[in-house]
PDB file of C-alpha atoms and ligand atoms in Angstrom:
ATOM      1  CA  MET Q   1      -7.181 -12.811 -12.336  1.00 96.00           C
ATOM      2  CA  LYS Q   2      -4.555 -14.219 -10.249  1.00 98.00           C
ATOM      3  CA  VAL Q   3      -2.117 -12.359  -7.862  1.00 98.00           C
ATOM      4  CA  VAL Q   4       1.334 -13.756  -6.988  1.00 98.00           C
ATOM      5  CA  GLN Q   5       3.047 -11.895  -4.078  1.00 98.00           C
ATOM      6  CA  ILE Q   6       6.690 -11.695  -4.366  1.00 98.00           C
ATOM      7  CA  PRO Q   7       8.840 -10.845  -1.279  1.00 98.00           C
ATOM      8  CA  LEU Q   8      11.636  -8.456  -2.203  1.00 98.00           C
ATOM      9  CA  LEU Q   9      14.542  -6.600  -0.399  1.00 98.00           C
ATOM     10  CA  ARG Q  10      13.988  -6.913   3.352  1.00 96.00           C
ATOM     11  CA  ASP Q  11      10.343  -6.542   3.729  1.00 98.00           C
ATOM     12  CA  ASN Q  12       8.833  -5.072   0.336  1.00 98.00           C
ATOM     13  CA  TYR Q  13       6.382  -6.902  -1.556  1.00 98.00           C
ATOM     14  CA  GLY Q  14       5.916  -6.970  -5.366  1.00 98.00           C
ATOM     15  CA  TYR Q  15       3.123  -8.446  -7.009  1.00 98.00           C
ATOM     16  CA  LEU Q  16       2.282 -10.130 -10.378  1.00 98.00           C
ATOM     17  CA  VAL Q  17      -1.129  -9.384 -11.581  1.00 98.00           C
ATOM     18  CA  VAL Q  18      -2.144 -12.219 -14.150  1.00 98.00           C
ATOM     19  CA  CYS Q  19      -4.785 -12.185 -16.577  1.00 98.00           C
ATOM     20  CA  GLU Q  20      -5.412 -16.127 -16.662  1.00 97.00           C
ATOM     21  CA  THR Q  21      -7.288 -15.853 -19.888  1.00 98.00           C
ATOM     22  CA  THR Q  22      -4.421 -14.485 -21.915  1.00 98.00           C
ATOM     23  CA  GLY Q  23      -1.249 -15.150 -19.939  1.00 98.00           C
ATOM     24  CA  GLU Q  24      -0.370 -11.630 -19.637  1.00 98.00           C
ATOM     25  CA  ALA Q  25       0.828 -10.128 -16.655  1.00 98.00           C
ATOM     26  CA  ALA Q  26       2.070  -6.865 -14.970  1.00 98.00           C
ATOM     27  CA  VAL Q  27       4.180  -6.222 -12.084  1.00 98.00           C
ATOM     28  CA  VAL Q  28       3.367  -3.833  -9.303  1.00 99.00           C
ATOM     29  CA  ASP Q  29       6.385  -2.148  -7.578  1.00 98.00           C
ATOM     30  CA  PRO Q  30       9.525  -4.218  -8.821  1.00 98.00           C
ATOM     31  CA  SER Q  31      11.996  -3.239  -6.195  1.00 98.00           C
ATOM     32  CA  GLU Q  32      14.229  -5.768  -7.581  1.00 98.00           C
ATOM     33  CA  GLY Q  33      14.266  -7.182 -11.261  1.00 98.00           C
ATOM     34  CA  GLU Q  34      15.943 -10.417 -11.136  1.00 98.00           C
ATOM     35  CA  PRO Q  35      13.410 -12.144  -8.658  1.00 98.00           C
ATOM     36  CA  VAL Q  36      10.621 -10.666 -10.619  1.00 98.00           C
ATOM     37  CA  LEU Q  37      11.864 -12.150 -13.906  1.00 98.00           C
ATOM     38  CA  ARG Q  38      12.313 -15.457 -12.365  1.00 98.00           C
ATOM     39  CA  ARG Q  39       9.024 -15.624 -10.750  1.00 98.00           C
ATOM     40  CA  ALA Q  40       7.185 -14.582 -14.264  1.00 98.00           C
ATOM     41  CA  GLU Q  41       9.086 -17.465 -15.956  1.00 98.00           C
ATOM     42  CA  LYS Q  42       8.078 -19.813 -13.115  1.00 98.00           C
ATOM     43  CA  GLU Q  43       4.601 -18.880 -13.497  1.00 98.00           C
ATOM     44  CA  LYS Q  44       4.690 -18.942 -17.190  1.00 98.00           C
ATOM     45  CA  VAL Q  45       3.355 -15.557 -17.542  1.00 98.00           C
ATOM     46  CA  ARG Q  46       4.223 -12.914 -20.403  1.00 98.00           C
ATOM     47  CA  LEU Q  47       5.020  -9.604 -18.511  1.00 98.00           C
ATOM     48  CA  LYS Q  48       3.712  -6.625 -20.484  1.00 98.00           C
ATOM     49  CA  ALA Q  49       3.900  -3.845 -17.825  1.00 98.00           C
ATOM     50  CA  ILE Q  50       5.336  -2.391 -14.767  1.00 98.00           C
ATOM     51  CA  LEU Q  51       2.753  -0.575 -12.507  1.00 98.00           C
ATOM     52  CA  ASN Q  52       4.386   1.850 -10.127  1.00 98.00           C
ATOM     53  CA  THR Q  53       2.580   3.149  -7.239  1.00 98.00           C
ATOM     54  CA  HIS Q  54       5.201   5.965  -6.421  1.00 98.00           C
ATOM     55  CA  HIS Q  55       8.740   6.823  -7.196  1.00 98.00           C
ATOM     56  CA  HIS Q  56      10.726   5.461  -4.213  1.00 98.00           C
ATOM     57  CA  ARG Q  57      13.717   3.372  -4.898  1.00 98.00           C
ATOM     58  CA  ASP Q  58      12.421   0.357  -3.084  1.00 98.00           C
ATOM     59  CA  HIS Q  59       9.326   0.065  -5.609  1.00 98.00           C
ATOM     60  CA  THR Q  60      11.090   1.103  -8.806  1.00 98.00           C
ATOM     61  CA  GLY Q  61      14.626  -0.095  -8.264  1.00 98.00           C
ATOM     62  CA  GLY Q  62      14.066  -3.207 -10.666  1.00 98.00           C
ATOM     63  CA  ASN Q  63      12.491  -1.206 -13.436  1.00 98.00           C
ATOM     64  CA  PRO Q  64      16.005  -0.830 -15.425  1.00 98.00           C
ATOM     65  CA  PHE Q  65      16.739  -4.312 -15.071  1.00 98.00           C
ATOM     66  CA  LEU Q  66      13.238  -5.515 -16.349  1.00 98.00           C
ATOM     67  CA  LEU Q  67      13.437  -2.816 -19.309  1.00 98.00           C
ATOM     68  CA  GLU Q  68      17.024  -4.028 -20.495  1.00 98.00           C
ATOM     69  CA  ARG Q  69      15.144  -7.539 -21.091  1.00 98.00           C
ATOM     70  CA  LEU Q  70      11.645  -6.993 -22.061  1.00 98.00           C
ATOM     71  CA  PRO Q  71       9.756  -4.087 -24.007  1.00 97.00           C
ATOM     72  CA  LEU Q  72       7.532  -3.219 -21.065  1.00 98.00           C
ATOM     73  CA  GLU Q  73       5.045  -0.208 -20.742  1.00 98.00           C
ATOM     74  CA  VAL Q  74       5.740   1.505 -17.417  1.00 98.00           C
ATOM     75  CA  TYR Q  75       2.938   3.399 -15.355  1.00 98.00           C
ATOM     76  CA  GLY Q  76       3.014   5.809 -12.852  1.00 98.00           C
ATOM     77  CA  HIS Q  77       1.401   9.319 -11.866  1.00 98.00           C
ATOM     78  CA  LYS Q  78       2.232  11.917 -14.163  1.00 98.00           C
ATOM     79  CA  VAL Q  79       3.987  14.231 -11.767  1.00 98.00           C
ATOM     80  CA  ASP Q  80       6.684  11.467 -11.316  1.00 97.00           C
ATOM     81  CA  GLN Q  81       7.501  11.282 -15.177  1.00 96.00           C
ATOM     82  CA  ASP Q  82      11.133  12.281 -14.128  1.00 97.00           C
ATOM     83  CA  ARG Q  83      11.388  10.251 -10.991  1.00 98.00           C
ATOM     84  CA  ILE Q  84      10.026   6.900 -12.509  1.00 98.00           C
ATOM     85  CA  PRO Q  85      12.685   5.151 -14.604  1.00 98.00           C
ATOM     86  CA  GLY Q  86      11.283   4.343 -18.152  1.00 98.00           C
ATOM     87  CA  MET Q  87       7.931   5.726 -17.573  1.00 98.00           C
ATOM     88  CA  THR Q  88       5.970   5.372 -20.883  1.00 98.00           C
ATOM     89  CA  HIS Q  89       2.085   5.857 -19.637  1.00 98.00           C
ATOM     90  CA  PRO Q  90       1.699   9.080 -17.425  1.00 98.00           C
ATOM     91  CA  LEU Q  91      -1.587   8.565 -15.404  1.00 98.00           C
ATOM     92  CA  GLU Q  92      -4.002  10.802 -13.988  1.00 98.00           C
ATOM     93  CA  ASP Q  93      -6.752  10.119 -11.214  1.00 98.00           C
ATOM     94  CA  GLY Q  94      -9.532   7.877 -12.865  1.00 98.00           C
ATOM     95  CA  ASP Q  95      -7.515   6.587 -15.884  1.00 98.00           C
ATOM     96  CA  GLU Q  96      -8.015   2.805 -16.730  1.00 98.00           C
ATOM     97  CA  ILE Q  97      -5.350   0.256 -17.386  1.00 98.00           C
ATOM     98  CA  THR Q  98      -5.800  -3.048 -19.340  1.00 98.00           C
ATOM     99  CA  ILE Q  99      -3.600  -5.982 -19.000  1.00 98.00           C
ATOM    100  CA  GLY Q 100      -4.971  -8.888 -21.201  1.00 97.00           C
ATOM    101  CA  GLU Q 101      -8.531  -8.690 -20.457  1.00 98.00           C
ATOM    102  CA  ILE Q 102      -8.288  -7.382 -16.853  1.00 98.00           C
ATOM    103  CA  LYS Q 103      -8.857  -3.680 -16.010  1.00 98.00           C
ATOM    104  CA  ALA Q 104      -7.646  -1.365 -13.125  1.00 98.00           C
ATOM    105  CA  LYS Q 105      -8.907   1.814 -12.216  1.00 98.00           C
ATOM    106  CA  VAL Q 106      -6.255   4.586 -11.275  1.00 98.00           C
ATOM    107  CA  LEU Q 107      -6.739   6.245  -7.958  1.00 98.00           C
ATOM    108  CA  PHE Q 108      -4.570   9.412  -7.094  1.00 98.00           C
ATOM    109  CA  ILE Q 109      -3.853   8.990  -3.547  1.00 98.00           C
ATOM    110  CA  PRO Q 110      -0.896  11.699  -2.809  1.00 98.00           C
ATOM    111  CA  GLY Q 111       0.443  12.181   0.983  1.00 98.00           C
ATOM    112  CA  HIS Q 112       3.338   9.638   1.122  1.00 98.00           C
ATOM    113  CA  THR Q 113       4.547  11.153  -1.991  1.00 98.00           C
ATOM    114  CA  ARG Q 114       3.019  13.858  -4.330  1.00 97.00           C
ATOM    115  CA  GLY Q 115       2.700  11.362  -7.036  1.00 98.00           C
ATOM    116  CA  HIS Q 116       1.491   8.345  -5.393  1.00 98.00           C
ATOM    117  CA  VAL Q 117      -1.277   6.362  -7.059  1.00 98.00           C
ATOM    118  CA  ALA Q 118      -3.279   2.981  -6.381  1.00 98.00           C
ATOM    119  CA  TYR Q 119      -4.574   0.356  -8.842  1.00 99.00           C
ATOM    120  CA  LEU Q 120      -7.990  -1.237  -8.114  1.00 98.00           C
ATOM    121  CA  PHE Q 121      -8.304  -4.410 -10.037  1.00 98.00           C
ATOM    122  CA  GLY Q 122     -12.077  -5.321  -9.302  1.00 98.00           C
ATOM    123  CA  ASN Q 123     -11.887  -6.085  -5.573  1.00 98.00           C
ATOM    124  CA  LYS Q 124      -8.213  -5.847  -5.343  1.00 98.00           C
ATOM    125  CA  LEU Q 125      -6.396  -2.789  -4.317  1.00 98.00           C
ATOM    126  CA  PHE Q 126      -2.730  -2.190  -4.764  1.00 99.00           C
ATOM    127  CA  CYS Q 127      -1.878   0.822  -2.547  1.00 98.00           C
ATOM    128  CA  GLY Q 128       1.984   0.973  -2.328  1.00 98.00           C
ATOM    129  CA  ASP Q 129       2.835   2.873   0.686  1.00 98.00           C
ATOM    130  CA  THR Q 130      -0.268   4.917   1.525  1.00 98.00           C
ATOM    131  CA  LEU Q 131      -2.244   2.316   3.527  1.00 98.00           C
ATOM    132  CA  PHE Q 132      -0.433  -0.434   5.180  1.00 98.00           C
ATOM    133  CA  VAL Q 133      -1.990  -3.305   7.211  1.00 98.00           C
ATOM    134  CA  ALA Q 134      -2.857  -1.362  10.497  1.00 98.00           C
ATOM    135  CA  GLY Q 135      -0.623   1.492   9.498  1.00 98.00           C
ATOM    136  CA  CYS Q 136      -0.270   4.097   6.797  1.00 98.00           C
ATOM    137  CA  GLY Q 137       2.928   5.678   5.211  1.00 98.00           C
ATOM    138  CA  ARG Q 138       5.040   8.473   6.266  1.00 98.00           C
ATOM    139  CA  LEU Q 139       4.425  12.043   5.220  1.00 98.00           C
ATOM    140  CA  PHE Q 140       7.348  12.464   3.112  1.00 98.00           C
ATOM    141  CA  GLU Q 141       5.944  14.827   0.412  1.00 97.00           C
ATOM    142  CA  GLY Q 142       2.553  15.727   1.548  1.00 96.00           C
ATOM    143  CA  THR Q 143       0.410  17.382   4.167  1.00 97.00           C
ATOM    144  CA  ALA Q 144      -1.766  15.517   6.872  1.00 98.00           C
ATOM    145  CA  GLU Q 145      -4.736  16.946   4.888  1.00 98.00           C
ATOM    146  CA  GLN Q 146      -3.779  15.312   1.663  1.00 98.00           C
ATOM    147  CA  MET Q 147      -3.144  11.995   3.453  1.00 98.00           C
ATOM    148  CA  LEU Q 148      -6.494  11.995   5.062  1.00 98.00           C
ATOM    149  CA  ASP Q 149      -8.301  12.690   1.909  1.00 98.00           C
ATOM    150  CA  SER Q 150      -6.376   9.937   0.262  1.00 98.00           C
ATOM    151  CA  LEU Q 151      -7.080   7.543   3.055  1.00 98.00           C
ATOM    152  CA  SER Q 152     -10.871   8.569   3.088  1.00 98.00           C
ATOM    153  CA  ARG Q 153     -10.954   7.305  -0.451  1.00 98.00           C
ATOM    154  CA  LEU Q 154      -9.523   4.144   0.337  1.00 98.00           C
ATOM    155  CA  LYS Q 155     -11.883   3.612   3.491  1.00 98.00           C
ATOM    156  CA  ALA Q 156     -14.812   4.220   1.162  1.00 98.00           C
ATOM    157  CA  LEU Q 157     -14.202   1.116  -0.785  1.00 98.00           C
ATOM    158  CA  PRO Q 158     -16.308  -2.004   0.012  1.00 98.00           C
ATOM    159  CA  GLY Q 159     -15.275  -3.562   3.085  1.00 98.00           C
ATOM    160  CA  ASP Q 160     -14.384  -7.057   1.156  1.00 98.00           C
ATOM    161  CA  THR Q 161     -11.542  -5.132  -0.998  1.00 98.00           C
ATOM    162  CA  LEU Q 162      -8.459  -6.919  -0.824  1.00 98.00           C
ATOM    163  CA  VAL Q 163      -5.554  -4.698   0.562  1.00 98.00           C
ATOM    164  CA  TYR Q 164      -2.256  -5.569  -1.369  1.00 98.00           C
ATOM    165  CA  CYS Q 165       0.241  -3.055   0.434  1.00 98.00           C
ATOM    166  CA  GLY Q 166       3.952  -2.453  -0.255  1.00 98.00           C
ATOM    167  CA  HIS Q 167       5.383  -3.699   2.971  1.00 98.00           C
ATOM    168  CA  GLU Q 168       5.406  -6.342   5.575  1.00 98.00           C
ATOM    169  CA  TYR Q 169       4.968  -3.650   8.481  1.00 98.00           C
ATOM    170  CA  THR Q 170       1.866  -5.216  10.183  1.00 98.00           C
ATOM    171  CA  GLU Q 171       3.345  -6.414  13.618  1.00 98.00           C
ATOM    172  CA  LYS Q 172       5.000  -3.262  14.305  1.00 98.00           C
ATOM    173  CA  ASN Q 173       1.907  -1.441  13.163  1.00 98.00           C
ATOM    174  CA  LEU Q 174      -0.242  -3.294  15.593  1.00 98.00           C
ATOM    175  CA  GLN Q 175       2.286  -2.859  18.427  1.00 98.00           C
ATOM    176  CA  PHE Q 176       1.795   1.122  17.820  1.00 98.00           C
ATOM    177  CA  ALA Q 177      -2.025   0.879  17.237  1.00 98.00           C
ATOM    178  CA  LEU Q 178      -2.361  -0.873  20.828  1.00 98.00           C
ATOM    179  CA  THR Q 179      -0.796   1.944  22.526  1.00 98.00           C
ATOM    180  CA  VAL Q 180      -3.588   4.322  21.348  1.00 98.00           C
ATOM    181  CA  GLU Q 181      -6.372   2.021  21.149  1.00 98.00           C
ATOM    182  CA  PRO Q 182      -5.608  -0.618  24.018  1.00 98.00           C
ATOM    183  CA  ASN Q 183      -8.957  -1.549  24.719  1.00 98.00           C
ATOM    184  CA  ASN Q 184     -10.087  -2.519  21.055  1.00 98.00           C
ATOM    185  CA  PRO Q 185     -10.684  -6.122  21.313  1.00 98.00           C
ATOM    186  CA  LYS Q 186     -10.498  -6.481  17.183  1.00 98.00           C
ATOM    187  CA  LEU Q 187      -6.796  -5.221  17.850  1.00 97.00           C
ATOM    188  CA  ALA Q 188      -5.904  -7.994  20.367  1.00 97.00           C
ATOM    189  CA  GLU Q 189      -7.424 -10.753  18.062  1.00 98.00           C
ATOM    190  CA  LYS Q 190      -5.662  -9.528  15.152  1.00 98.00           C
ATOM    191  CA  MET Q 191      -2.206  -9.321  17.059  1.00 98.00           C
ATOM    192  CA  GLN Q 192      -2.616 -12.828  18.008  1.00 98.00           C
ATOM    193  CA  LYS Q 193      -3.250 -13.851  14.402  1.00 98.00           C
ATOM    194  CA  VAL Q 194      -0.576 -11.916  13.209  1.00 98.00           C
ATOM    195  CA  ARG Q 195       2.230 -12.958  15.533  1.00 98.00           C
ATOM    196  CA  ALA Q 196       1.235 -16.654  14.738  1.00 98.00           C
ATOM    197  CA  LEU Q 197       1.691 -15.935  11.052  1.00 98.00           C
ATOM    198  CA  ARG Q 198       5.117 -13.981  11.503  1.00 97.00           C
ATOM    199  CA  ALA Q 199       6.346 -16.868  13.724  1.00 97.00           C
ATOM    200  CA  ASN Q 200       5.787 -19.250  10.737  1.00 97.00           C
ATOM    201  CA  GLY Q 201       7.376 -16.692   8.381  1.00 96.00           C
ATOM    202  CA  VAL Q 202       4.014 -16.059   6.649  1.00 98.00           C
ATOM    203  CA  SER Q 203       2.814 -12.912   4.959  1.00 98.00           C
ATOM    204  CA  THR Q 204       0.022 -11.042   6.633  1.00 98.00           C
ATOM    205  CA  VAL Q 205      -0.941  -9.225   3.291  1.00 98.00           C
ATOM    206  CA  PRO Q 206      -3.593  -8.980   2.108  1.00 98.00           C
ATOM    207  CA  SER Q 207      -6.057  -7.898   4.633  1.00 98.00           C
ATOM    208  CA  THR Q 208      -9.389  -6.307   3.622  1.00 98.00           C
ATOM    209  CA  ILE Q 209     -10.639  -2.736   3.960  1.00 98.00           C
ATOM    210  CA  GLY Q 210     -13.146  -4.040   6.466  1.00 98.00           C
ATOM    211  CA  GLU Q 211     -10.314  -5.365   8.800  1.00 98.00           C
ATOM    212  CA  GLU Q 212      -8.886  -2.067   8.418  1.00 98.00           C
ATOM    213  CA  TRP Q 213     -11.897  -0.357   9.653  1.00 98.00           C
ATOM    214  CA  GLU Q 214     -11.665  -2.323  12.704  1.00 98.00           C
ATOM    215  CA  THR Q 215      -8.045  -2.169  13.571  1.00 98.00           C
ATOM    216  CA  ASN Q 216      -6.212   0.443  11.606  1.00 98.00           C
ATOM    217  CA  PRO Q 217      -5.568   3.720  13.704  1.00 98.00           C
ATOM    218  CA  PHE Q 218      -5.206   5.700  10.673  1.00 98.00           C
ATOM    219  CA  PHE Q 219      -8.964   4.755   9.705  1.00 98.00           C
ATOM    220  CA  ARG Q 220     -10.176   5.266  13.030  1.00 97.00           C
ATOM    221  CA  TRP Q 221     -10.089   9.160  13.657  1.00 95.00           C
ATOM    222  CA  ASP Q 222     -13.734   8.835  15.214  1.00 94.00           C
ATOM    223  CA  SER Q 223     -12.713   6.244  17.895  1.00 97.00           C
ATOM    224  CA  GLU Q 224     -13.210   7.780  21.182  1.00 97.00           C
ATOM    225  CA  GLU Q 225     -10.506   5.821  22.670  1.00 98.00           C
ATOM    226  CA  ILE Q 226      -8.021   7.264  20.087  1.00 98.00           C
ATOM    227  CA  ARG Q 227      -9.289  10.940  20.465  1.00 97.00           C
ATOM    228  CA  GLY Q 228      -8.610  10.391  24.228  1.00 97.00           C
ATOM    229  CA  SER Q 229      -5.150   8.973  23.827  1.00 97.00           C
ATOM    230  CA  VAL Q 230      -4.534  11.916  21.243  1.00 96.00           C
ATOM    231  CA  ARG Q 231      -5.960  14.396  23.996  1.00 95.00           C
ATOM    232  CA  LYS Q 232      -3.825  13.088  26.637  1.00 94.00           C
ATOM    233  CA  ASN Q 233      -0.610  13.352  24.433  1.00 91.00           C
ATOM    234  CA  ALA Q 234      -1.412  16.963  23.356  1.00 92.00           C
ATOM    235  CA  PRO Q 235      -3.825  18.556  25.603  1.00 93.00           C
ATOM    236  CA  GLY Q 236      -6.086  21.113  24.003  1.00 91.00           C
ATOM    237  CA  ILE Q 237      -5.666  19.664  20.552  1.00 93.00           C
ATOM    238  CA  SER Q 238      -8.725  20.024  18.441  1.00 94.00           C
ATOM    239  CA  LEU Q 239     -10.459  16.744  17.657  1.00 94.00           C
ATOM    240  CA  ASP Q 240     -11.263  17.399  14.016  1.00 96.00           C
ATOM    241  CA  PRO Q 241     -10.350  14.334  11.821  1.00 96.00           C
ATOM    242  CA  VAL Q 242      -7.135  16.233  10.418  1.00 97.00           C
ATOM    243  CA  SER Q 243      -5.864  17.183  13.800  1.00 97.00           C
ATOM    244  CA  VAL Q 244      -6.547  13.679  15.121  1.00 97.00           C
ATOM    245  CA  PHE Q 245      -4.948  12.012  12.184  1.00 97.00           C
ATOM    246  CA  ALA Q 246      -1.687  14.331  12.141  1.00 97.00           C
ATOM    247  CA  GLU Q 247      -1.058  13.841  15.926  1.00 97.00           C
ATOM    248  CA  VAL Q 248      -1.369   9.851  15.478  1.00 98.00           C
ATOM    249  CA  ARG Q 249       0.921   9.989  12.724  1.00 98.00           C
ATOM    250  CA  ARG Q 250       3.241  12.184  14.717  1.00 96.00           C
ATOM    251  CA  LEU Q 251       3.162   9.497  17.495  1.00 96.00           C
ATOM    252  CA  LYS Q 252       3.646   6.706  15.127  1.00 98.00           C
ATOM    253  CA  ASP Q 253       6.715   8.556  13.840  1.00 97.00           C
ATOM    254  CA  GLN Q 254       8.315   8.638  17.423  1.00 96.00           C
ATOM    255  CA  PHE Q 255       7.381   5.077  18.045  1.00 95.00           C
TER     256      PHE Q 255
HETATM  257 FE1  LIG I   1       7.743   4.836  -0.204  1.00 52.67          FE
END
């Protein structure tokens, strides 16, 4: 299978997931319709489906435009049936989706929103606004506990899993990560790499789950240094994973 990254809006990424055997494709999170359609034509693929990770406008805004022009299947979690335009296939955790001859497993990962899903095609993870490179989504509709459960599931995937997230937020996320874990050498290394890429306007996505283990503060609730930073900001706070995660998320919200 082939993945084509499409920069959309200001800092969103949509993706064409292409079955190279049949030439059929799905688009993950079309923030806008026209650039997606143009790119599908350029790649000479037949668009069959929209895979929405969650209902936010910057992930579904292109659904109506595409549906006016093509008879597409639209996938999303069943609780978002009324919030995702044109949904035809309401999903549950563990469902399987087929595009041409490639298959994706659906992971229900609420926290950012209550109907958030990820699509896992082999070792390629499309995780919307749940996991970012060196960050995670805000808790708009879920609790810290839910988000931690969801992130734990993603953290348990093999280290070579490619992380295709919904936004180019990496540099800002790393700036924050360095405030809670300034002595993590992997963070400094990653920041250097990311700055060089961004200076040339190059995407920092995908990363891998393995890189996130080393650098993402929202995967690192066990880090002594992060726990120390949390204690410094909130003396007396309990250091169980949910409390550490919630406090790091709160600090990031204010960053
Ligand atoms: Fe979102």
